[in-house]
Amino acid sequence: MTGNSQASIRPTPIRQADAAGIASAAEALRAGGLVALPTETVYGLAARADSDRAVAAIYRAKGRPDFNPLIVHVLDLAEAERLAVLDERAQRLAEAFWPGPLTLVLPRRAEAPLAAAVTAGLATVALRCPAHPIMRAVLAAAGLPLAAPSANRSGAVSPTRAEHVAASLAGKVDLVIDGGACEAGIESTIVALRGDGGWQALRPGPIAQAQISALLGPPSDVTLSASGTGIEAPGQLASHYAPGKPVRLGAAAAAADEFHIGFGAVGGDVTLSAEGDLAEAAALLYAALHQAAAAAQPRIAVAPIPDDGIGLAINDRLRRAAA
Ligand code: TXA
Ligand code: MG
């Protein structure tokens, strides 16, 4: 191969999620490398959470503002307990939804082995115990908590396939493990448990707010965060998931210069779900936005999506894509 001499950008190796691939991923992570891994929500860009150098590499690869903290992925509840304080409410949520697409914002333990940049200086840490068998196999083989934001350039459309990662982070990641398409397709629900006994949903996701309320009662009134900036979860910045073209929402029909993403009876150039199934729509959302970004049309139109269940999370992402 002469590729090394002619290209300044390293090719991004994509490997199958067989035993050898998982072992290489764990080895690269232990050595402080960056590995993109499939989860049940989106692909994550993982690094060992206890290493300042490895975590700094995540921020660099994503071009992520350094005030935006990362989610730490743990194999089980015992590992979560070593990093954060889980009160009785947290235990109940973990029991109900872990492993799975729920992230809990909890008080971090002072002695927890976490790089400072993981929490961006906050007294809390966001923990998630993922369900995806490949992510779990790598967590087990590495034997370390892994910091992992979505594996895309900051502010861009999230990846739900290995090819999306390779396209967004070409040359910036040591290894991509291919686990096929992500099942849920949108990022985990983030719940912050407050010291006053209240809770807030910081990001809608696959676990509906009603499922949390059923266990904890209604959420607290929304107030600004302690810092007073209101961006405690800066992933919630108004513009995010941006496909690089204007996006028009609630479009039952499209103009000639628009790539149309359909849903239900609205056909479109591609559909999120011809049957009007919201779970299917969530799973296909980011792939459709990637396709729309690459299409010839200079604009994107998206069919109306009902605002219930996971539709709330889909519309949350679409509003930010359109902002
Ligand atoms: O499904 C997911 O959660 C994916 C997969 C890879 O697990 N990860 C993900 O990570 O979406 P990321 O970094 O793209 O989103 C992390 C979100 C951001 O909105 C961030 O601001 C918020 O979590 N966050 C992290 N730590 C926090 C903390 N201590 N307090 C409040 N928000 C926090
Ligand atoms: Mg993200």
Short mmCIF file of N, CA, C and O in Angstrom, two decimals, residues 179-293:
data_model
loop_
_atom_site.label_atom_id
_atom_site.label_comp_id
_atom_site.label_asym_id
_atom_site.label_seq_id
_atom_site.Cartn_x
_atom_site.Cartn_y
_atom_site.Cartn_z
N GLY A 179 -21.27 -2.58 14.08
CA GLY A 179 -22.32 -3.41 14.68
C GLY A 179 -23.63 -3.27 13.92
O GLY A 179 -24.69 -3.55 14.47
N GLY A 180 -23.55 -2.80 12.67
CA GLY A 180 -24.79 -2.61 11.91
C GLY A 180 -25.53 -1.37 12.39
O GLY A 180 -24.96 -0.51 13.05
N ALA A 181 -26.81 -1.29 12.01
CA ALA A 181 -27.62 -0.11 12.35
C ALA A 181 -28.05 -0.16 13.82
O ALA A 181 -28.34 -1.23 14.35
N CYS A 182 -28.07 1.01 14.46
CA CYS A 182 -28.50 1.09 15.87
C CYS A 182 -30.02 0.93 15.95
O CYS A 182 -30.75 1.50 15.14
N GLU A 183 -30.46 0.21 16.97
CA GLU A 183 -31.87 -0.16 17.04
C GLU A 183 -32.79 1.01 17.42
O GLU A 183 -33.79 1.25 16.76
N ALA A 184 -32.43 1.74 18.47
CA ALA A 184 -33.31 2.84 18.90
C ALA A 184 -33.15 4.04 18.00
O ALA A 184 -34.12 4.71 17.64
N GLY A 185 -31.91 4.38 17.66
CA GLY A 185 -31.65 5.40 16.65
C GLY A 185 -31.57 6.83 17.15
O GLY A 185 -31.11 7.70 16.43
N ILE A 186 -32.02 7.12 18.36
CA ILE A 186 -31.79 8.45 18.92
C ILE A 186 -31.21 8.30 20.33
O ILE A 186 -31.38 7.27 20.97
N GLU A 187 -30.51 9.36 20.76
CA GLU A 187 -29.74 9.29 21.99
C GLU A 187 -30.60 9.02 23.20
O GLU A 187 -31.79 9.35 23.24
N SER A 188 -29.93 8.50 24.24
CA SER A 188 -30.60 8.13 25.49
C SER A 188 -31.36 9.30 26.11
O SER A 188 -31.00 10.47 25.95
N THR A 189 -32.39 8.97 26.82
CA THR A 189 -33.10 9.92 27.67
C THR A 189 -32.16 10.31 28.81
O THR A 189 -31.53 9.44 29.40
N ILE A 190 -32.04 11.61 29.08
CA ILE A 190 -31.20 12.05 30.21
C ILE A 190 -32.09 12.59 31.32
O ILE A 190 -32.90 13.49 31.10
N VAL A 191 -31.93 12.00 32.51
CA VAL A 191 -32.69 12.42 33.68
C VAL A 191 -31.72 12.90 34.75
O VAL A 191 -30.74 12.20 35.06
N ALA A 192 -31.95 14.09 35.27
CA ALA A 192 -31.14 14.61 36.38
C ALA A 192 -31.92 14.46 37.67
O ALA A 192 -33.07 14.91 37.76
N LEU A 193 -31.31 13.79 38.65
CA LEU A 193 -31.93 13.65 39.96
C LEU A 193 -31.41 14.76 40.84
O LEU A 193 -30.20 14.93 41.00
N ARG A 194 -32.32 15.55 41.38
CA ARG A 194 -31.92 16.72 42.16
C ARG A 194 -31.83 16.39 43.65
O ARG A 194 -32.56 15.53 44.14
N GLY A 195 -30.98 17.15 44.32
CA GLY A 195 -30.79 16.94 45.76
C GLY A 195 -32.04 17.20 46.57
O GLY A 195 -32.22 16.65 47.65
N ASP A 196 -32.96 18.01 46.03
CA ASP A 196 -34.18 18.34 46.78
C ASP A 196 -35.26 17.28 46.60
O ASP A 196 -36.40 17.47 46.99
N GLY A 197 -34.92 16.15 45.99
CA GLY A 197 -35.90 15.08 45.80
C GLY A 197 -36.60 15.17 44.45
O GLY A 197 -37.33 14.26 44.06
N GLY A 198 -36.38 16.27 43.72
CA GLY A 198 -37.02 16.43 42.42
C GLY A 198 -36.19 15.82 41.30
O GLY A 198 -35.08 15.33 41.53
N TRP A 199 -36.73 15.85 40.10
CA TRP A 199 -35.99 15.36 38.93
C TRP A 199 -36.40 16.14 37.70
O TRP A 199 -37.47 16.76 37.67
N GLN A 200 -35.53 16.14 36.72
CA GLN A 200 -35.83 16.80 35.44
C GLN A 200 -35.34 15.94 34.29
O GLN A 200 -34.29 15.29 34.39
N ALA A 201 -36.10 15.97 33.19
CA ALA A 201 -35.63 15.33 31.96
C ALA A 201 -34.81 16.37 31.21
O ALA A 201 -35.34 17.41 30.83
N LEU A 202 -33.52 16.12 31.02
CA LEU A 202 -32.66 17.08 30.33
C LEU A 202 -32.65 16.85 28.82
O LEU A 202 -32.31 17.74 28.06
N ARG A 203 -33.00 15.63 28.40
CA ARG A 203 -33.07 15.33 26.97
C ARG A 203 -34.09 14.22 26.76
O ARG A 203 -33.98 13.16 27.37
N PRO A 204 -35.10 14.45 25.90
CA PRO A 204 -36.06 13.37 25.63
C PRO A 204 -35.38 12.27 24.82
O PRO A 204 -34.46 12.55 24.05
N GLY A 205 -35.83 11.06 25.00
CA GLY A 205 -35.20 9.94 24.29
C GLY A 205 -36.09 8.73 24.29
O GLY A 205 -37.30 8.85 24.48
N PRO A 206 -35.49 7.55 24.09
CA PRO A 206 -36.29 6.32 23.94
C PRO A 206 -37.12 5.96 25.18
O PRO A 206 -38.15 5.32 25.05
N ILE A 207 -36.67 6.34 26.37
CA ILE A 207 -37.49 6.11 27.57
C ILE A 207 -38.35 7.36 27.74
O ILE A 207 -37.83 8.46 27.94
N ALA A 208 -39.67 7.17 27.68
CA ALA A 208 -40.58 8.32 27.72
C ALA A 208 -40.63 8.93 29.12
O ALA A 208 -40.45 8.23 30.11
N GLN A 209 -40.90 10.24 29.16
CA GLN A 209 -41.00 10.93 30.44
C GLN A 209 -42.06 10.26 31.33
O GLN A 209 -41.88 10.17 32.55
N ALA A 210 -43.14 9.77 30.72
CA ALA A 210 -44.20 9.12 31.50
C ALA A 210 -43.69 7.87 32.20
O ALA A 210 -44.17 7.52 33.29
N GLN A 211 -42.72 7.18 31.58
CA GLN A 211 -42.15 5.99 32.23
C GLN A 211 -41.34 6.37 33.47
O GLN A 211 -41.28 5.60 34.43
N ILE A 212 -40.73 7.55 33.42
CA ILE A 212 -39.97 8.02 34.59
C ILE A 212 -40.96 8.49 35.67
O ILE A 212 -40.84 8.13 36.84
N SER A 213 -41.96 9.28 35.22
CA SER A 213 -42.97 9.78 36.18
C SER A 213 -43.67 8.63 36.90
O SER A 213 -44.02 8.75 38.08
N ALA A 214 -43.87 7.53 36.20
CA ALA A 214 -44.56 6.39 36.81
C ALA A 214 -43.79 5.88 38.03
O ALA A 214 -44.39 5.37 38.98
N LEU A 215 -42.47 6.06 38.03
CA LEU A 215 -41.66 5.60 39.16
C LEU A 215 -41.35 6.71 40.16
O LEU A 215 -41.25 6.45 41.36
N LEU A 216 -41.18 7.94 39.67
CA LEU A 216 -40.70 9.02 40.56
C LEU A 216 -41.74 10.09 40.83
O LEU A 216 -41.47 11.03 41.57
N GLY A 217 -42.90 10.01 40.20
CA GLY A 217 -43.84 11.12 40.30
C GLY A 217 -43.48 12.18 39.28
O GLY A 217 -42.49 12.04 38.55
N PRO A 218 -44.27 13.28 39.23
CA PRO A 218 -44.05 14.28 38.19
C PRO A 218 -42.70 14.99 38.35
O PRO A 218 -42.17 15.07 39.46
N PRO A 219 -42.13 15.51 37.24
CA PRO A 219 -40.85 16.21 37.31
C PRO A 219 -40.98 17.55 38.03
O PRO A 219 -42.07 18.09 38.15
N SER A 220 -39.82 18.08 38.45
CA SER A 220 -39.79 19.41 39.06
C SER A 220 -40.09 20.44 37.99
O SER A 220 -39.90 20.20 36.80
N ASP A 221 -40.50 21.64 38.44
CA ASP A 221 -40.65 22.74 37.49
C ASP A 221 -39.29 23.02 36.86
O ASP A 221 -38.26 22.91 37.52
N VAL A 222 -39.31 23.39 35.60
CA VAL A 222 -38.05 23.69 34.92
C VAL A 222 -37.52 25.03 35.43
O VAL A 222 -38.21 26.04 35.42
N THR A 223 -36.29 25.00 35.92
CA THR A 223 -35.63 26.23 36.36
C THR A 223 -34.26 26.25 35.71
O THR A 223 -33.81 25.26 35.18
N LEU A 224 -33.61 27.39 35.79
CA LEU A 224 -32.25 27.46 35.26
C LEU A 224 -31.34 26.60 36.13
O LEU A 224 -31.59 26.41 37.31
N SER A 225 -30.27 26.13 35.55
CA SER A 225 -29.31 25.33 36.30
C SER A 225 -28.59 26.21 37.31
O SER A 225 -28.67 27.44 37.27
N ALA A 226 -27.87 25.56 38.20
CA ALA A 226 -27.17 26.27 39.28
C ALA A 226 -26.26 27.37 38.72
O ALA A 226 -26.08 28.42 39.32
N SER A 227 -25.68 27.11 37.56
CA SER A 227 -24.76 28.10 36.99
C SER A 227 -25.51 29.32 36.46
O SER A 227 -24.90 30.34 36.17
N GLY A 228 -26.83 29.20 36.34
CA GLY A 228 -27.62 30.32 35.88
C GLY A 228 -27.60 30.49 34.37
O GLY A 228 -28.23 31.40 33.84
N THR A 229 -26.90 29.63 33.68
CA THR A 229 -26.81 29.78 32.23
C THR A 229 -27.92 29.03 31.51
O THR A 229 -28.20 29.28 30.35
N GLY A 230 -28.52 28.05 32.21
CA GLY A 230 -29.56 27.26 31.57
C GLY A 230 -29.00 26.26 30.58
O GLY A 230 -29.76 25.60 29.89
N ILE A 231 -27.67 26.11 30.51
CA ILE A 231 -27.12 25.11 29.61
C ILE A 231 -26.36 24.04 30.38
O ILE A 231 -25.24 23.69 30.07
N GLU A 232 -27.02 23.54 31.40
CA GLU A 232 -26.42 22.45 32.16
C GLU A 232 -26.17 21.26 31.25
O GLU A 232 -25.19 20.54 31.39
N ALA A 233 -27.08 21.01 30.31
CA ALA A 233 -26.87 19.94 29.32
C ALA A 233 -26.68 20.63 27.97
O ALA A 233 -27.61 20.80 27.21
N PRO A 234 -25.45 21.07 27.69
CA PRO A 234 -25.25 21.92 26.52
C PRO A 234 -25.50 21.19 25.20
O PRO A 234 -25.58 21.83 24.17
N GLY A 235 -25.63 19.87 25.25
CA GLY A 235 -26.03 19.15 24.05
C GLY A 235 -27.41 19.63 23.63
O GLY A 235 -27.89 19.31 22.54
N GLN A 236 -28.04 20.37 24.52
CA GLN A 236 -29.38 20.87 24.21
C GLN A 236 -29.33 22.27 23.61
O GLN A 236 -30.32 22.98 23.60
N LEU A 237 -28.16 22.68 23.15
CA LEU A 237 -28.07 23.95 22.43
C LEU A 237 -29.07 23.94 21.28
O LEU A 237 -29.35 22.90 20.70
N ALA A 238 -29.58 25.13 20.95
CA ALA A 238 -30.66 25.19 19.98
C ALA A 238 -30.28 24.57 18.64
O ALA A 238 -31.08 23.87 18.03
N SER A 239 -29.06 24.81 18.17
CA SER A 239 -28.68 24.21 16.89
C SER A 239 -27.78 23.01 17.13
O SER A 239 -26.74 23.11 17.74
N HIS A 240 -28.20 21.86 16.62
CA HIS A 240 -27.51 20.60 16.86
C HIS A 240 -28.01 19.68 15.77
O HIS A 240 -29.01 19.97 15.13
N TYR A 241 -27.34 18.56 15.56
CA TYR A 241 -27.82 17.58 14.58
C TYR A 241 -27.99 18.24 13.19
O TYR A 241 -28.89 17.90 12.44
N ALA A 242 -27.13 19.24 12.88
CA ALA A 242 -27.35 20.05 11.68
C ALA A 242 -26.87 19.35 10.41
O ALA A 242 -25.71 18.98 10.31
N PRO A 243 -27.76 19.16 9.43
CA PRO A 243 -27.38 18.47 8.20
C PRO A 243 -26.68 19.39 7.19
O PRO A 243 -26.31 18.95 6.11
N GLY A 244 -26.50 20.68 7.53
CA GLY A 244 -25.77 21.57 6.63
C GLY A 244 -26.61 22.19 5.53
O GLY A 244 -26.09 22.76 4.57
N LYS A 245 -27.93 22.05 5.63
CA LYS A 245 -28.87 22.65 4.66
C LYS A 245 -30.08 23.13 5.45
O LYS A 245 -30.37 22.60 6.52
N PRO A 246 -30.84 24.08 4.88
CA PRO A 246 -32.07 24.49 5.56
C PRO A 246 -33.04 23.31 5.69
O PRO A 246 -33.17 22.50 4.76
N VAL A 247 -33.69 23.23 6.84
CA VAL A 247 -34.65 22.15 7.09
C VAL A 247 -36.01 22.79 7.40
O VAL A 247 -36.11 23.68 8.23
N ARG A 248 -37.07 22.32 6.70
CA ARG A 248 -38.43 22.81 6.94
C ARG A 248 -39.24 21.67 7.54
O ARG A 248 -39.26 20.56 7.00
N LEU A 249 -39.91 21.96 8.65
CA LEU A 249 -40.65 20.90 9.36
C LEU A 249 -42.14 20.97 9.04
O LEU A 249 -42.64 21.96 8.51
N GLY A 250 -42.85 19.90 9.38
CA GLY A 250 -44.30 19.85 9.21
C GLY A 250 -44.73 19.93 7.76
O GLY A 250 -45.82 20.43 7.44
N ALA A 251 -43.90 19.41 6.85
CA ALA A 251 -44.14 19.55 5.40
C ALA A 251 -44.91 18.36 4.84
O ALA A 251 -44.35 17.28 4.66
N ALA A 252 -46.20 18.57 4.55
CA ALA A 252 -47.01 17.50 3.96
C ALA A 252 -46.65 17.31 2.49
O ALA A 252 -46.87 16.25 1.91
N ALA A 253 -46.10 18.36 1.87
CA ALA A 253 -45.64 18.26 0.48
C ALA A 253 -44.32 19.02 0.39
O ALA A 253 -44.02 19.85 1.25
N ALA A 254 -43.55 18.71 -0.67
CA ALA A 254 -42.24 19.34 -0.81
C ALA A 254 -42.14 20.10 -2.11
O ALA A 254 -42.80 19.75 -3.10
N ALA A 255 -41.33 21.17 -2.11
CA ALA A 255 -41.04 21.89 -3.35
C ALA A 255 -40.00 21.11 -4.15
O ALA A 255 -39.39 20.16 -3.63
N ALA A 256 -39.81 21.52 -5.41
CA ALA A 256 -38.89 20.79 -6.29
C ALA A 256 -37.46 20.79 -5.76
O ALA A 256 -36.71 19.85 -6.00
N ASP A 257 -37.09 21.85 -5.05
CA ASP A 257 -35.69 21.92 -4.57
C ASP A 257 -35.52 21.35 -3.17
O ASP A 257 -34.50 21.57 -2.53
N GLU A 258 -36.54 20.63 -2.69
CA GLU A 258 -36.43 20.04 -1.35
C GLU A 258 -36.35 18.51 -1.42
O GLU A 258 -37.12 17.88 -2.15
N PHE A 259 -35.43 17.94 -0.64
CA PHE A 259 -35.42 16.50 -0.42
C PHE A 259 -36.45 16.24 0.67
O PHE A 259 -36.38 16.81 1.75
N HIS A 260 -37.41 15.38 0.37
CA HIS A 260 -38.55 15.22 1.29
C HIS A 260 -38.44 13.95 2.11
O HIS A 260 -38.36 12.85 1.55
N ILE A 261 -38.42 14.11 3.42
CA ILE A 261 -38.41 12.95 4.33
C ILE A 261 -39.86 12.71 4.77
O ILE A 261 -40.49 13.58 5.38
N GLY A 262 -40.39 11.55 4.42
CA GLY A 262 -41.79 11.26 4.67
C GLY A 262 -42.04 10.51 5.97
O GLY A 262 -41.12 10.06 6.65
N PHE A 263 -43.32 10.40 6.29
CA PHE A 263 -43.77 9.62 7.45
C PHE A 263 -45.24 9.29 7.24
O PHE A 263 -46.02 10.16 6.87
N GLY A 264 -45.62 8.03 7.47
CA GLY A 264 -47.01 7.64 7.32
C GLY A 264 -47.51 7.89 5.91
O GLY A 264 -46.85 7.53 4.94
N ALA A 265 -48.66 8.59 5.81
CA ALA A 265 -49.28 8.81 4.51
C ALA A 265 -48.46 9.74 3.62
O ALA A 265 -48.65 9.75 2.40
N VAL A 266 -47.58 10.53 4.20
CA VAL A 266 -46.71 11.42 3.41
C VAL A 266 -45.51 10.61 2.93
O VAL A 266 -44.65 10.23 3.74
N GLY A 267 -45.46 10.33 1.63
CA GLY A 267 -44.45 9.42 1.10
C GLY A 267 -43.04 9.94 1.15
O GLY A 267 -42.15 9.37 1.80
N GLY A 268 -42.77 11.05 0.46
CA GLY A 268 -41.44 11.63 0.43
C GLY A 268 -40.45 10.88 -0.45
O GLY A 268 -40.79 9.86 -1.05
N ASP A 269 -39.20 11.42 -0.52
CA ASP A 269 -38.12 10.76 -1.27
C ASP A 269 -37.63 9.54 -0.51
O ASP A 269 -37.11 8.59 -1.08
N VAL A 270 -37.77 9.60 0.80
CA VAL A 270 -37.45 8.47 1.66
C VAL A 270 -38.44 8.58 2.81
O VAL A 270 -38.90 9.68 3.14
N THR A 271 -38.84 7.44 3.40
CA THR A 271 -39.79 7.54 4.51
C THR A 271 -39.17 7.07 5.81
O THR A 271 -38.34 6.15 5.82
N LEU A 272 -39.57 7.73 6.90
CA LEU A 272 -39.13 7.27 8.23
C LEU A 272 -39.92 6.03 8.63
O LEU A 272 -39.40 5.15 9.31
N SER A 273 -41.17 5.97 8.20
CA SER A 273 -41.98 4.77 8.42
C SER A 273 -43.26 4.89 7.62
O SER A 273 -44.10 5.74 7.92
N ALA A 274 -43.41 4.05 6.61
CA ALA A 274 -44.61 4.09 5.78
C ALA A 274 -45.84 3.75 6.62
O ALA A 274 -46.93 4.28 6.40
N GLU A 275 -45.65 2.91 7.64
CA GLU A 275 -46.77 2.51 8.51
C GLU A 275 -47.09 3.55 9.58
O GLU A 275 -48.03 3.36 10.34
N GLY A 276 -46.26 4.58 9.67
CA GLY A 276 -46.48 5.57 10.73
C GLY A 276 -46.07 5.05 12.10
O GLY A 276 -46.62 5.45 13.11
N ASP A 277 -45.07 4.17 12.11
CA ASP A 277 -44.57 3.60 13.37
C ASP A 277 -43.45 4.49 13.92
O ASP A 277 -42.41 4.65 13.30
N LEU A 278 -43.67 5.09 15.08
CA LEU A 278 -42.72 6.07 15.63
C LEU A 278 -41.39 5.44 16.03
O LEU A 278 -40.33 6.08 15.90
N ALA A 279 -41.40 4.21 16.51
CA ALA A 279 -40.13 3.56 16.89
C ALA A 279 -39.28 3.33 15.64
O ALA A 279 -38.06 3.57 15.64
N GLU A 280 -39.93 2.92 14.55
CA GLU A 280 -39.21 2.74 13.29
C GLU A 280 -38.67 4.10 12.81
O GLU A 280 -37.53 4.19 12.34
N ALA A 281 -39.48 5.13 12.96
CA ALA A 281 -39.06 6.47 12.53
C ALA A 281 -37.84 6.94 13.31
O ALA A 281 -36.91 7.52 12.73
N ALA A 282 -37.83 6.67 14.60
CA ALA A 282 -36.66 7.07 15.41
C ALA A 282 -35.42 6.33 14.94
O ALA A 282 -34.34 6.91 14.79
N ALA A 283 -35.58 5.05 14.66
CA ALA A 283 -34.43 4.24 14.24
C ALA A 283 -33.86 4.72 12.91
O ALA A 283 -32.66 4.60 12.67
N LEU A 284 -34.71 5.27 12.04
CA LEU A 284 -34.26 5.67 10.69
C LEU A 284 -33.98 7.17 10.57
O LEU A 284 -33.49 7.62 9.52
N LEU A 285 -34.27 7.94 11.63
CA LEU A 285 -34.19 9.40 11.53
C LEU A 285 -32.83 9.91 11.06
O LEU A 285 -32.72 10.67 10.09
N TYR A 286 -31.75 9.52 11.75
CA TYR A 286 -30.45 10.09 11.42
C TYR A 286 -29.96 9.60 10.06
O TYR A 286 -29.32 10.36 9.31
N ALA A 287 -30.25 8.34 9.72
CA ALA A 287 -29.85 7.85 8.38
C ALA A 287 -30.55 8.68 7.30
O ALA A 287 -29.95 9.03 6.28
N ALA A 288 -31.82 9.03 7.54
CA ALA A 288 -32.55 9.86 6.57
C ALA A 288 -31.93 11.25 6.47
O ALA A 288 -31.80 11.81 5.38
N LEU A 289 -31.52 11.81 7.61
CA LEU A 289 -30.90 13.14 7.58
C LEU A 289 -29.54 13.10 6.88
O LEU A 289 -29.17 14.02 6.15
N HIS A 290 -28.78 12.01 7.10
CA HIS A 290 -27.51 11.86 6.37
C HIS A 290 -27.77 11.78 4.87
O HIS A 290 -27.06 12.38 4.06
N GLN A 291 -28.81 11.01 4.49
CA GLN A 291 -29.14 10.86 3.07
C GLN A 291 -29.58 12.20 2.48
O GLN A 291 -29.17 12.56 1.37
N ALA A 292 -30.38 12.94 3.24
CA ALA A 292 -30.84 14.24 2.78
C ALA A 292 -29.67 15.21 2.62
O ALA A 292 -29.62 16.01 1.67
N ALA A 293 -28.71 15.12 3.54
CA ALA A 293 -27.53 16.00 3.48
C ALA A 293 -26.74 15.73 2.21
O ALA A 293 -26.19 16.64 1.59
#
